[in-house]
Short mmCIF file of C-alpha atoms in Angstrom, two decimals:
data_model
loop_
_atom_site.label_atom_id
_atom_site.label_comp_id
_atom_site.label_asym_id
_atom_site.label_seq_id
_atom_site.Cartn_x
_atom_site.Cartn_y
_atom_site.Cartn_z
CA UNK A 1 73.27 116.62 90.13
CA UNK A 2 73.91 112.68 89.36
CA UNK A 3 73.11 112.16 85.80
CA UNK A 4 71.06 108.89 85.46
CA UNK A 5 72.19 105.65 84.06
CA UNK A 6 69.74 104.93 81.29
CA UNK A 7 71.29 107.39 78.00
CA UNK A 8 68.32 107.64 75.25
CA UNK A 9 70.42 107.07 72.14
CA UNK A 10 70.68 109.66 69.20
CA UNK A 11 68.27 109.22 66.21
CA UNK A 12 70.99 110.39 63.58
CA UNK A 13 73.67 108.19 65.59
CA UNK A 14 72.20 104.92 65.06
CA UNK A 15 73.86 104.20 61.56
CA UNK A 16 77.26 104.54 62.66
CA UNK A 17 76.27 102.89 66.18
CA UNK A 18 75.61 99.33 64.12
CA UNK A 19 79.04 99.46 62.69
CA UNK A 20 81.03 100.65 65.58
CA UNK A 21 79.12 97.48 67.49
CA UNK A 22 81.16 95.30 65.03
CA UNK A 23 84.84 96.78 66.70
CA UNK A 24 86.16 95.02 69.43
CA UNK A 25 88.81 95.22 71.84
CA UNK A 26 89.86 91.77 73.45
CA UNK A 27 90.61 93.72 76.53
CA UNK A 28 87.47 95.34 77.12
CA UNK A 29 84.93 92.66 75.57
CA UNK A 30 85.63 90.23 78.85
CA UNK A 31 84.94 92.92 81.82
CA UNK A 32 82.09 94.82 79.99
CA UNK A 33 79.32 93.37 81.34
CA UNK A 34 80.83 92.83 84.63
CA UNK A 35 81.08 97.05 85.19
CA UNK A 36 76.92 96.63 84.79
CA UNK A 37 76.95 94.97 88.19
CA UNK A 38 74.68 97.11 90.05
CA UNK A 39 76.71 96.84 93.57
CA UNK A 40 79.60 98.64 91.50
CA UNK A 41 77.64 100.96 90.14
CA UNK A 42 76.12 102.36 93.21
CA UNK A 43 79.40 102.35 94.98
CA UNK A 44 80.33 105.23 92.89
CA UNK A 45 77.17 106.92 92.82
CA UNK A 46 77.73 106.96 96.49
CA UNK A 47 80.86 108.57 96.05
CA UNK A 48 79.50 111.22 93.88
CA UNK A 49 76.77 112.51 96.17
CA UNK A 50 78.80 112.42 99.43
CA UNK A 51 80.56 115.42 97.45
CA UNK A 52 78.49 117.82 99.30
CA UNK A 53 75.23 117.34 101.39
CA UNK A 54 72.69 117.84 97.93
CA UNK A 55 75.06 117.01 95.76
CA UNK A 56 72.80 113.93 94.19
CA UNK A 57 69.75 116.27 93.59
CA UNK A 58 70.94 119.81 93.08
CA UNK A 59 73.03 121.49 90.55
CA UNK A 60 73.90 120.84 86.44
CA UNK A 61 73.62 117.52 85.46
CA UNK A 62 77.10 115.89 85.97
CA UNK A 63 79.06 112.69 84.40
CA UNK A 64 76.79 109.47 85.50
CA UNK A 65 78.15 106.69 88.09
CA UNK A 66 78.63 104.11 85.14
CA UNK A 67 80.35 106.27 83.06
CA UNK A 68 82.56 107.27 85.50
CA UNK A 69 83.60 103.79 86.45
CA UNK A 70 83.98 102.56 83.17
CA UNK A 71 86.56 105.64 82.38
CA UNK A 72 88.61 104.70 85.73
CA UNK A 73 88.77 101.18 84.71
CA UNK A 74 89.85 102.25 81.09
CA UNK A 75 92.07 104.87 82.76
CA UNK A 76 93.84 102.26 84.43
CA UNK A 77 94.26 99.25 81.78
CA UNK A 78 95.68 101.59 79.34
CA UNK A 79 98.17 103.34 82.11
CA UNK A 80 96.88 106.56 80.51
CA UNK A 81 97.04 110.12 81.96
CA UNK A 82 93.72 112.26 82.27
CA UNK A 83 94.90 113.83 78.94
CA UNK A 84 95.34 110.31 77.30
CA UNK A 85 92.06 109.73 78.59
CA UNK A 86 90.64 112.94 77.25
CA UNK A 87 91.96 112.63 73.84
CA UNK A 88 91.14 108.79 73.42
CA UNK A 89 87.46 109.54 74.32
CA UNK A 90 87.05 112.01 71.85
CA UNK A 91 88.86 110.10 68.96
CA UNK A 92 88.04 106.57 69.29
CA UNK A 93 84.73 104.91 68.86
CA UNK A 94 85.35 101.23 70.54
CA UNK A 95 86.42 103.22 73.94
CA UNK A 96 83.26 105.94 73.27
CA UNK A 97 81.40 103.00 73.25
CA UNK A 98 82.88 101.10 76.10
CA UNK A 99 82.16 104.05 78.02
CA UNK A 100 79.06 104.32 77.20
CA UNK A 101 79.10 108.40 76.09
CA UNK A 102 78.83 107.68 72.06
CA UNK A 103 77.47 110.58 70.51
CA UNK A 104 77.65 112.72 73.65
CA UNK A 105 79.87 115.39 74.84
CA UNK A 106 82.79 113.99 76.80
CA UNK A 107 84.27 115.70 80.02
CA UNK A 108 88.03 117.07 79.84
CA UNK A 109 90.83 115.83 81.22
CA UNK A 110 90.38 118.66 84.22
CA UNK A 111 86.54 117.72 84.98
CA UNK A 112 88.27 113.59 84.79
CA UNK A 113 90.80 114.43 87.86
CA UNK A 114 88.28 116.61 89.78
CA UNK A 115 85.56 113.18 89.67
CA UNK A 116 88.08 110.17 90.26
CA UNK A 117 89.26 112.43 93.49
CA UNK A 118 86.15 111.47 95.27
CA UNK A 119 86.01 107.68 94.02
CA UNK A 120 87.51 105.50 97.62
CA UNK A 121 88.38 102.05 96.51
CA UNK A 122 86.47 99.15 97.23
CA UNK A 123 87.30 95.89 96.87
CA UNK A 124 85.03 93.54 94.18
CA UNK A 125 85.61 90.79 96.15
CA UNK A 126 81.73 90.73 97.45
CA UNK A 127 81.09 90.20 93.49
CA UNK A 128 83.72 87.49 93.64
CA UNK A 129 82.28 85.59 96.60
CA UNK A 130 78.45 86.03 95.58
CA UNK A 131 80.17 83.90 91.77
CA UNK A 132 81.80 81.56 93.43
CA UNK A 133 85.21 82.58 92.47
CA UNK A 134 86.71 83.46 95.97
CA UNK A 135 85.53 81.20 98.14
CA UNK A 136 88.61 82.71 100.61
CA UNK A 137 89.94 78.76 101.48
CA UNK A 138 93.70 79.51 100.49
CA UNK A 139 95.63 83.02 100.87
CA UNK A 140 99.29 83.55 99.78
CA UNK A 141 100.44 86.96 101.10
CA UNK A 142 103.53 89.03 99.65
CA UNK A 143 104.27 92.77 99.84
CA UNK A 144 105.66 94.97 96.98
CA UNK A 145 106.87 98.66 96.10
CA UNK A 146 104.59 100.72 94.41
CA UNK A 147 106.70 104.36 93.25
CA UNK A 148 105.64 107.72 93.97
CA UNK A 149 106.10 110.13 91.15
CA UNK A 150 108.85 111.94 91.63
CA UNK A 151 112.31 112.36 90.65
CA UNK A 152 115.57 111.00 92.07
CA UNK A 153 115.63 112.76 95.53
CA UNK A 154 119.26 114.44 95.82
CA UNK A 155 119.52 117.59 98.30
CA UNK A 156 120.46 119.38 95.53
CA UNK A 157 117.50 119.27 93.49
CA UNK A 158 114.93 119.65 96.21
CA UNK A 159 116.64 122.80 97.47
CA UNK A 160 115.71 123.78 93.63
CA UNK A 161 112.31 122.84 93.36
CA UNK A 162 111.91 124.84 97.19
CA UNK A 163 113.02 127.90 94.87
CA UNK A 164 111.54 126.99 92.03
CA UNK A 165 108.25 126.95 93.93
CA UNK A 166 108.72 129.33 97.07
CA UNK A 167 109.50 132.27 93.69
CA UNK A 168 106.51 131.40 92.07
CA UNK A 169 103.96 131.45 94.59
CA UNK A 170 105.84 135.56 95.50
CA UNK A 171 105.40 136.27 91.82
CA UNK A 172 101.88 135.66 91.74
CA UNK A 173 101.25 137.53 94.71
CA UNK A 174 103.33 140.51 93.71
CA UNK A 175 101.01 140.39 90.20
CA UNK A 176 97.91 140.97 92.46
CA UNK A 177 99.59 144.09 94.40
CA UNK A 178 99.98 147.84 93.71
CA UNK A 179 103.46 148.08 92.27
CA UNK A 180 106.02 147.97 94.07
CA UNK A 181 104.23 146.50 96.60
CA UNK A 182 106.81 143.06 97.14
CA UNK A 183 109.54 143.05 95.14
CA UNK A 184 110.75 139.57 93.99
CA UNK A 185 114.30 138.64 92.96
CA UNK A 186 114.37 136.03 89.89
CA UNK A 187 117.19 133.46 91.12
CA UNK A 188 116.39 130.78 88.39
CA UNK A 189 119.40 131.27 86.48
CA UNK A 190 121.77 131.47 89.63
CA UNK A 191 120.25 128.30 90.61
CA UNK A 192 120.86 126.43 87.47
CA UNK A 193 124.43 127.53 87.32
CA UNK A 194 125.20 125.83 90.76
CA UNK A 195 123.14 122.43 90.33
CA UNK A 196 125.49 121.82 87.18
CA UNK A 197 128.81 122.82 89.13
CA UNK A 198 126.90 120.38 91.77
CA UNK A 199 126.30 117.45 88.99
CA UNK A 200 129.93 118.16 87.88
CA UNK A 201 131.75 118.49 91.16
CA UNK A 202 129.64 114.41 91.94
CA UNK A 203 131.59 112.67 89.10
CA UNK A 204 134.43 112.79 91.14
CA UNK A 205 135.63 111.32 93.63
CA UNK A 206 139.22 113.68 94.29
CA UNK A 207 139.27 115.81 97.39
CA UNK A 208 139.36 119.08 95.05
CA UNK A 209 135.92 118.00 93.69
CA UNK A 210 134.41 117.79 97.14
CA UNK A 211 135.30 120.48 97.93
CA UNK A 212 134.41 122.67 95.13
CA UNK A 213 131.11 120.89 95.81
CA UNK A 214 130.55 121.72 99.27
CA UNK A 215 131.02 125.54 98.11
CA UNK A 216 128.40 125.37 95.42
CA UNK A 217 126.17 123.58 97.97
CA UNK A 218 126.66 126.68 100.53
CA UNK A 219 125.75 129.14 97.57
CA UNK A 220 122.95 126.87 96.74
CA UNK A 221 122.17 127.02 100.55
CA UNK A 222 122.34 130.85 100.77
CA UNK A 223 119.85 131.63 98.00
CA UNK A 224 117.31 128.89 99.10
CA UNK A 225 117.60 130.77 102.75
CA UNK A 226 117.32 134.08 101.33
CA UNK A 227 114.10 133.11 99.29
CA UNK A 228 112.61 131.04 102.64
CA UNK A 229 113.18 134.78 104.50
CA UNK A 230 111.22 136.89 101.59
CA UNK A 231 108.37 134.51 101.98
CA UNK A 232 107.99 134.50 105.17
CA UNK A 233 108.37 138.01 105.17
CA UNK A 234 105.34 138.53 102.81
CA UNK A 235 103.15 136.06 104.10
CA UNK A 236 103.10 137.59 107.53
CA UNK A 237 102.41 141.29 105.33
CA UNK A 238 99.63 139.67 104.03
CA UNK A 239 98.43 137.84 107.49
CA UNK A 240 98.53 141.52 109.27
CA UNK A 241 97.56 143.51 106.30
CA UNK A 242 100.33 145.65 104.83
CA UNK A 243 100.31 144.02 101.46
CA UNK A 244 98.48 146.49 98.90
CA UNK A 245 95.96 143.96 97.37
CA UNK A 246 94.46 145.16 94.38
CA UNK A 247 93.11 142.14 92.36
CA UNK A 248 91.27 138.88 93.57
CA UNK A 249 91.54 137.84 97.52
CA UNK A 250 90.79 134.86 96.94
CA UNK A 251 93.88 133.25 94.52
CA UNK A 252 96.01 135.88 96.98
CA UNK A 253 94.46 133.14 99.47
CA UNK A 254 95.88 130.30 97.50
CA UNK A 255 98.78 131.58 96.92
CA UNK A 256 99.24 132.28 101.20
CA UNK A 257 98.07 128.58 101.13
CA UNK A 258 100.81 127.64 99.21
CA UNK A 259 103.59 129.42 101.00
CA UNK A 260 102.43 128.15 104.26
CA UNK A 261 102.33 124.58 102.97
CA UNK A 262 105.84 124.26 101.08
CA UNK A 263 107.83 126.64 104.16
CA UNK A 264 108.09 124.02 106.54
CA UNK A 265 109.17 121.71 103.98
CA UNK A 266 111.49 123.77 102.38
CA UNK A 267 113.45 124.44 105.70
CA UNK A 268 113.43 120.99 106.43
CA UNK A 269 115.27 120.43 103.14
CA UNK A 270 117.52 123.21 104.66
CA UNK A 271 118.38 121.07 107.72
CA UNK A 272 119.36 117.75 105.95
CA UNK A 273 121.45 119.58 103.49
CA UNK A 274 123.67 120.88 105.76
CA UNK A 275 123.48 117.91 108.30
CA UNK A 276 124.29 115.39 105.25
CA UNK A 277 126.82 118.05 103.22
CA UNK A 278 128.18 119.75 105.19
CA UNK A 279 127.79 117.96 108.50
CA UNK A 280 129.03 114.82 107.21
CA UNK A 281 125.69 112.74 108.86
CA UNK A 282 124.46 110.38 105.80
CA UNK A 283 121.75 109.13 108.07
CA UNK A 284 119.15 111.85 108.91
CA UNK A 285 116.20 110.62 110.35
CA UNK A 286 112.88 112.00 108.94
CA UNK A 287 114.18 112.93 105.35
CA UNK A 288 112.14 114.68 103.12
CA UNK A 289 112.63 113.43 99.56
CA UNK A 290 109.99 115.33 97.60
CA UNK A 291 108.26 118.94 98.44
CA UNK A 292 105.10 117.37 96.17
CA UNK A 293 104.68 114.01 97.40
CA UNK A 294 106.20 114.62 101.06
CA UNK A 295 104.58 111.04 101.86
CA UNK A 296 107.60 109.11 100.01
CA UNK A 297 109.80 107.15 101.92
CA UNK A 298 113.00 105.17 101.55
CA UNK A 299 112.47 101.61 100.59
CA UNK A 300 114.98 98.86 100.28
CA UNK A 301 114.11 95.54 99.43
CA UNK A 302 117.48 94.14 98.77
CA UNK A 303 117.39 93.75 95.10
CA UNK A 304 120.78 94.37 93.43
CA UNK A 305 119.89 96.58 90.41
CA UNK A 306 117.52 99.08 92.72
CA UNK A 307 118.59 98.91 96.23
CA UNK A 308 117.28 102.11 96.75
CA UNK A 309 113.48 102.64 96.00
CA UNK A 310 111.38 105.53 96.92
CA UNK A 311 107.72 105.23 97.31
CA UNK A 312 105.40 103.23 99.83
CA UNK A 313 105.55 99.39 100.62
CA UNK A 314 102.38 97.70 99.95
CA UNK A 315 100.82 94.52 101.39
CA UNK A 316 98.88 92.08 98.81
CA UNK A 317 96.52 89.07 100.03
CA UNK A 318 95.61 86.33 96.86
CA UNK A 319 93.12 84.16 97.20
CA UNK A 320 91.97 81.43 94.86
CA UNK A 321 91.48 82.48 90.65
CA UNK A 322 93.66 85.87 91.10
CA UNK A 323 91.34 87.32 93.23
CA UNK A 324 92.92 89.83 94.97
CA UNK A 325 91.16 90.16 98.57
CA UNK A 326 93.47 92.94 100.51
CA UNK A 327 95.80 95.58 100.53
CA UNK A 328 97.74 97.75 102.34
CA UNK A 329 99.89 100.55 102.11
CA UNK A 330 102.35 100.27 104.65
CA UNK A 331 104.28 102.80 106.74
CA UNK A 332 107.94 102.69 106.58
CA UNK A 333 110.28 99.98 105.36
CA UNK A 334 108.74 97.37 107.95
CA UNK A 335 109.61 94.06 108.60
CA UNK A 336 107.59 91.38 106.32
CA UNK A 337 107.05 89.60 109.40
CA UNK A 338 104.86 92.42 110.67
CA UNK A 339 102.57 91.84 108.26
CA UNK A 340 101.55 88.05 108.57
CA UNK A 341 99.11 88.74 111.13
CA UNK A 342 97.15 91.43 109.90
CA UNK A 343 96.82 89.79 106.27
CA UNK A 344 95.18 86.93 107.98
CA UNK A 345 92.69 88.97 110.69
CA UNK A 346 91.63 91.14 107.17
CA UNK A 347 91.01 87.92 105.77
CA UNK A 348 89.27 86.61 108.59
CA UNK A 349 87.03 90.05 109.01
CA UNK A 350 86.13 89.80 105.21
CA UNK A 351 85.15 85.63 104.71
CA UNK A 352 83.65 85.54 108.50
CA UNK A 353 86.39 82.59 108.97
CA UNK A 354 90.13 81.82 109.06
CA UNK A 355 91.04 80.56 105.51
CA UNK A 356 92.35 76.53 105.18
CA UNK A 357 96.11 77.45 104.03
CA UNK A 358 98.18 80.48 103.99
CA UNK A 359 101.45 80.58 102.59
CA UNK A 360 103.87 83.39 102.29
CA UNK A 361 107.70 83.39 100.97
CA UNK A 362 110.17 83.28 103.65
CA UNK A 363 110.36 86.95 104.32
CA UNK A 364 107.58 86.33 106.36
CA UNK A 365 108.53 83.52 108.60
CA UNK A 366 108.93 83.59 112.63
CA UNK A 367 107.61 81.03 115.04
CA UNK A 368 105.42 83.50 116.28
CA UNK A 369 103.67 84.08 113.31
CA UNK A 370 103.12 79.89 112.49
CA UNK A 371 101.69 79.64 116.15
CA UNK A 372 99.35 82.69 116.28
CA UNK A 373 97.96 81.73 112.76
CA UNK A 374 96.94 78.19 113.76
CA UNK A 375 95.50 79.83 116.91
CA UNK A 376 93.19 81.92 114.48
CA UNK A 377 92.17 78.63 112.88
CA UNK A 378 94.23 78.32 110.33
CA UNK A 379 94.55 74.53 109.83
CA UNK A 380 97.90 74.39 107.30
CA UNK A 381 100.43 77.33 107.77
CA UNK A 382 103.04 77.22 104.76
CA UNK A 383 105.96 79.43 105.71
CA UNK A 384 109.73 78.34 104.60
CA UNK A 385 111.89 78.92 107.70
CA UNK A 386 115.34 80.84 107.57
CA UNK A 387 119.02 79.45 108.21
CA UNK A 388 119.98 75.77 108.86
CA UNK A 389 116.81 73.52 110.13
CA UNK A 390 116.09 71.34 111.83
CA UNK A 391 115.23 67.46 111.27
CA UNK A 392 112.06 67.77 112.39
CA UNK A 393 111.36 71.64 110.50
CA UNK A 394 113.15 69.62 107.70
CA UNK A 395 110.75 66.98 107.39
CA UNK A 396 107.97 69.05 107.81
CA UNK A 397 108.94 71.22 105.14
CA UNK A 398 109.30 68.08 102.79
CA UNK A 399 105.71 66.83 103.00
CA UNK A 400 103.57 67.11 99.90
CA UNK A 401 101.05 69.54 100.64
CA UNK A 402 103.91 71.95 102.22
CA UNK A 403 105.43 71.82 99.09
CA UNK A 404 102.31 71.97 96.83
CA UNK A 405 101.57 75.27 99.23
CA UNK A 406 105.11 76.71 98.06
CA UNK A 407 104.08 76.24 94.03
CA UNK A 408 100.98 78.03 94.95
CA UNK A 409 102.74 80.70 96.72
CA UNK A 410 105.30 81.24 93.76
CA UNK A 411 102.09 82.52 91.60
CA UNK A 412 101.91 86.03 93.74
CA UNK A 413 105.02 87.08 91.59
CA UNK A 414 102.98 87.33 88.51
CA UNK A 415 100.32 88.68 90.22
CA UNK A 416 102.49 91.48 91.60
CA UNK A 417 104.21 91.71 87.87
CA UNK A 418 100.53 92.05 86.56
CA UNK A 419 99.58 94.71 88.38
CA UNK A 420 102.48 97.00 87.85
CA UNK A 421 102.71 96.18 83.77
CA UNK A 422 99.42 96.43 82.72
CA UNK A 423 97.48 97.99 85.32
CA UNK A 424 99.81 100.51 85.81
CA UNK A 425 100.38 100.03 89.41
CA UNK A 426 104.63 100.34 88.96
CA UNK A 427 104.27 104.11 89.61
CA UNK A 428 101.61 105.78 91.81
CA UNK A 429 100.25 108.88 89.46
CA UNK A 430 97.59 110.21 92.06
CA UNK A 431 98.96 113.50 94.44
CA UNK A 432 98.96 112.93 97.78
CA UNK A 433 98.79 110.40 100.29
CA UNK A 434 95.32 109.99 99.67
CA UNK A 435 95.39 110.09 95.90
CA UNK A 436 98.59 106.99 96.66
CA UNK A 437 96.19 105.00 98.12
CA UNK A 438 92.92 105.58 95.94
CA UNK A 439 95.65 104.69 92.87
CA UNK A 440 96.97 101.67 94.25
CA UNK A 441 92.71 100.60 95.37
CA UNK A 442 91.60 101.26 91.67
CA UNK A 443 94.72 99.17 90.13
CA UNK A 444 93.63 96.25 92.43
CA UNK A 445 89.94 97.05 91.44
CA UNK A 446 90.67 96.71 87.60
CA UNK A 447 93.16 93.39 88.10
CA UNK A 448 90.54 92.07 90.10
CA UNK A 449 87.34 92.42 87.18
CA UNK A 450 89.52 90.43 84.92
CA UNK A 451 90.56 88.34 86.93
CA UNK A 452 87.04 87.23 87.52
CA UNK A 453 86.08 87.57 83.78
CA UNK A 454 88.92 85.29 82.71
CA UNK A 455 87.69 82.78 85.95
CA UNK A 456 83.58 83.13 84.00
CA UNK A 457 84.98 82.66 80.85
CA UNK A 458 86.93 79.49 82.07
CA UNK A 459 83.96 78.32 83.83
CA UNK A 460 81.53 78.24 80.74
CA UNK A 461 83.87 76.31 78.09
CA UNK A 462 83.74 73.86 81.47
CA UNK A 463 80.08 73.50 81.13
CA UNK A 464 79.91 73.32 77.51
CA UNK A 465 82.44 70.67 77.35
CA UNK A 466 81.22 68.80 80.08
CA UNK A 467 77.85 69.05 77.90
CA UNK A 468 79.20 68.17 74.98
CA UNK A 469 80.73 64.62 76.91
CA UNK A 470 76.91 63.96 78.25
CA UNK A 471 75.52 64.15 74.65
CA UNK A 472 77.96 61.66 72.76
CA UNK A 473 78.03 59.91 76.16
CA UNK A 474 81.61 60.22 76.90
CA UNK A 475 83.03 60.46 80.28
CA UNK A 476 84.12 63.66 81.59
CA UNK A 477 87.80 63.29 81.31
CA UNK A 478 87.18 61.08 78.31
CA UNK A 479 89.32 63.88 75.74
CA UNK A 480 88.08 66.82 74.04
CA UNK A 481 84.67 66.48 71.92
#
């Protein structure tokens, strides 16, 4: 049941409420009364009761919409984990406060992942237009690489974690049988003995240390198979039957669930080892590099100290004051020129018109792209063409507004920089495709709300100095009052 948004404060609380009302956090002071905005609010109490068909009327009272989108915004600033969060809550009084719980009980860090699954991320940038602050005239477009969480994704390792996980889901089914029901063989320490010989044999580059490698990698190879075999072998026992249950069906369920999920992987992993080891094929097409987050992909951007990234290419469209107005998480390591388009029809479907100017570096040049934007209406298309021009594209590129375009343009790098430093948007944290997405929405989401607090905040010392001019009768650019 959705807990409502009005919280009748505690008598005994009051005391301590008037002096924790005189802490502040420079941070949090700017967006607070922007999370009161009730189009935000009821965007996650929307979320909430699409959890199940009574969810907003039935059952115990739960965690209420405000609360819960203060904590993902705080979540998010602070690049905290659900434990950070947890522990925070329950020791500091300017974030009780901020969120809005102070006396009360606050969840745990379990009850915090279960409720920011269901939150989908929606853009503020309604809020934005309905303030003035994105009136969507100018767009500058760039794309970036958000991580996933995993670790570096050698064949080595993920024919590890395949044991690593393939063993435990067998152990915790054999714990729920009569004994000697299925027998499972511990191969943890075999398998740390050959991923060092592995790490050792890599170091060097002499034909003996290949090949010493290649035979760890077959033993490596051999126990991952043999492991792949006894669970298949018990999940079809338990499919038909012939396992001798005698605890709970239901985490026996789970734990089928689990085998059935990570197998295909796992053999997968099989494949490219011995296509890239042993087969000599450093190009296999389709490579899994993490059983956990099987979503990642290969990304390479060109940059010198990280050619090699893995994680998911992302699309960001700026408009004017920081406003972020789209993203996208992109599939594959496209082309930047693929992108153009889209950005500007997203744009387009969002203001109800084409903006003014859109810019982009030059990544995202083609002569297709200039001609199709100005046949969407877009009257000034600022897009620095590649290789040796031409005196006319050289001209072109040298009038004023072209180049007062590229300045503009030059600002998505701290944009992009802001997001992944403090709003935590370097790494992805969520599982899951899903969860990749919904982390990369609520980082926007968060930029975004202080991005239009800082453009409010700009806007009133505006008004009071242009006040200040009209009472001592000063013109408006006459100096500060």
């Amino acid at each position: 049941m959705l807990s409502p948004t009005q919280h009748q404060s505690w008598l005994f609380y009051l005391p301590l409420a008037q002096q924790a009302a005189l802490l502040k956090d420079d941070l949090l002071e700017p967006v607070d009364h922007l999370l009161d905005d009730p189009l935000l609010v009821d965007l996650v109490r929307d979320c909430l009761a699409g959890r199940r068909p009574a969810s907003a009327r039935n059952g115990r009272p739960g965690i209420a919409p405000d609360r819960l989108l203060r904590c993902c915004v705080l979540k998010h600033l602070k690049g905290w984990s659900f434990r950070d969060l947890d522990r925070e809550l329950r020791s500091n009084l300017i974030y009780r406060r901020f969120t809005r719980f102070d006396a009360e009980a606050t969840p745990t860090y379990s009850a915090f992942s279960r409720l920011f699954a269901v939150l989908s991320p929606e853009a503020v940038v309604g809020l934005a237009r309905e303030k003035g602050a994105a009136p969507g005239h100018k767009i500058r477009i760039d794309s970036t690489v958000v991580e996933s969480n995993v670790h570096y994704p050698s064949d080595s390792t993920l024919l590890g974690d395949g044991i690593r996980v393939l063993s435990r889901a067998l152990k915790r089914m054999a714990a729920k049988c009569q004994a000697g029901a299925l027998e499972v063989v511990n191969h943890g320490r075999a398998v740390k003995h050959r991923l060092l010989e592995i790490s050792r044999a890599a170091k060097s580059l002499t034909q003996r240390s290949r090949e010493r490698m290649q035979e760890s990698y077959r033993k490596l190879l051999g126990l991952t198979r043999g492991v792949v075999r006894e669970a298949g072998q018990a999940l079809r026992r338990w499919e038909s039957g012939g396992l001798g249950v005698v605890s709970n069906w239901v985490e026996m369920e789970a734990q089928a669930s689990q085998l059935r999920h990570f197998l295909p992987l796992v053999q997968k992993v099989i494949a490219q080892t011995e296509e890239r080891v042993l087969g000599g094929n450093h190009h296999v097409a389709g490579k899994v590099l993490s059983l956990f987050e099987p979503h990642t992909q290969v990304i390479r951007k060109g940059k010198a100290h990280k050619p090699n990234e893995f994680g998911r290419l992302v699309r960001l469209d700026e408009v004017e004051n920081g406003i972020v107005s789209g993203y996208e998480v992109l599939e594959g390591n496209t082309a930047d020129t693929d992108s153009f388009l889209p950005a500007l029809e997203q744009h387009k479907d969002m203001f109800g018109q084409a903006p003014t100017l859109a810019t982009a570096d030059r990544g995202f040049f083609s002569a297709e792209n200039e001609r199709k934007a100005e046949d969407l209406g877009v009257e000034k298309v600022a897009l620095p063409a590649r290789g040796r021009l031409s005196e006319t594209g050289a001209q072109h590129q040298k009038e004023r507004w072209f180049k007062r375009a590229l300045r503009w343009r030059a600002g998505e790098e701290a944009t992009i920089s802001h997001l992944k430093n403090p709003f935590s948007m370097w790494r992805a944290f969520y599982q899951g495709e899903r969860g990749f997405q919904r982390y990369v929405g609520w980082s926007v989401i968060t930029k975004n709300l202080f991005s239009l607090a800082r453009w409010q905040e700009r806007k009133k010392r505006a008004q009071e100095e242009r006040a200040c001019c009209q009472w001592l009768e000063l013109p408006p650019d006459g100096g500060s009052c």
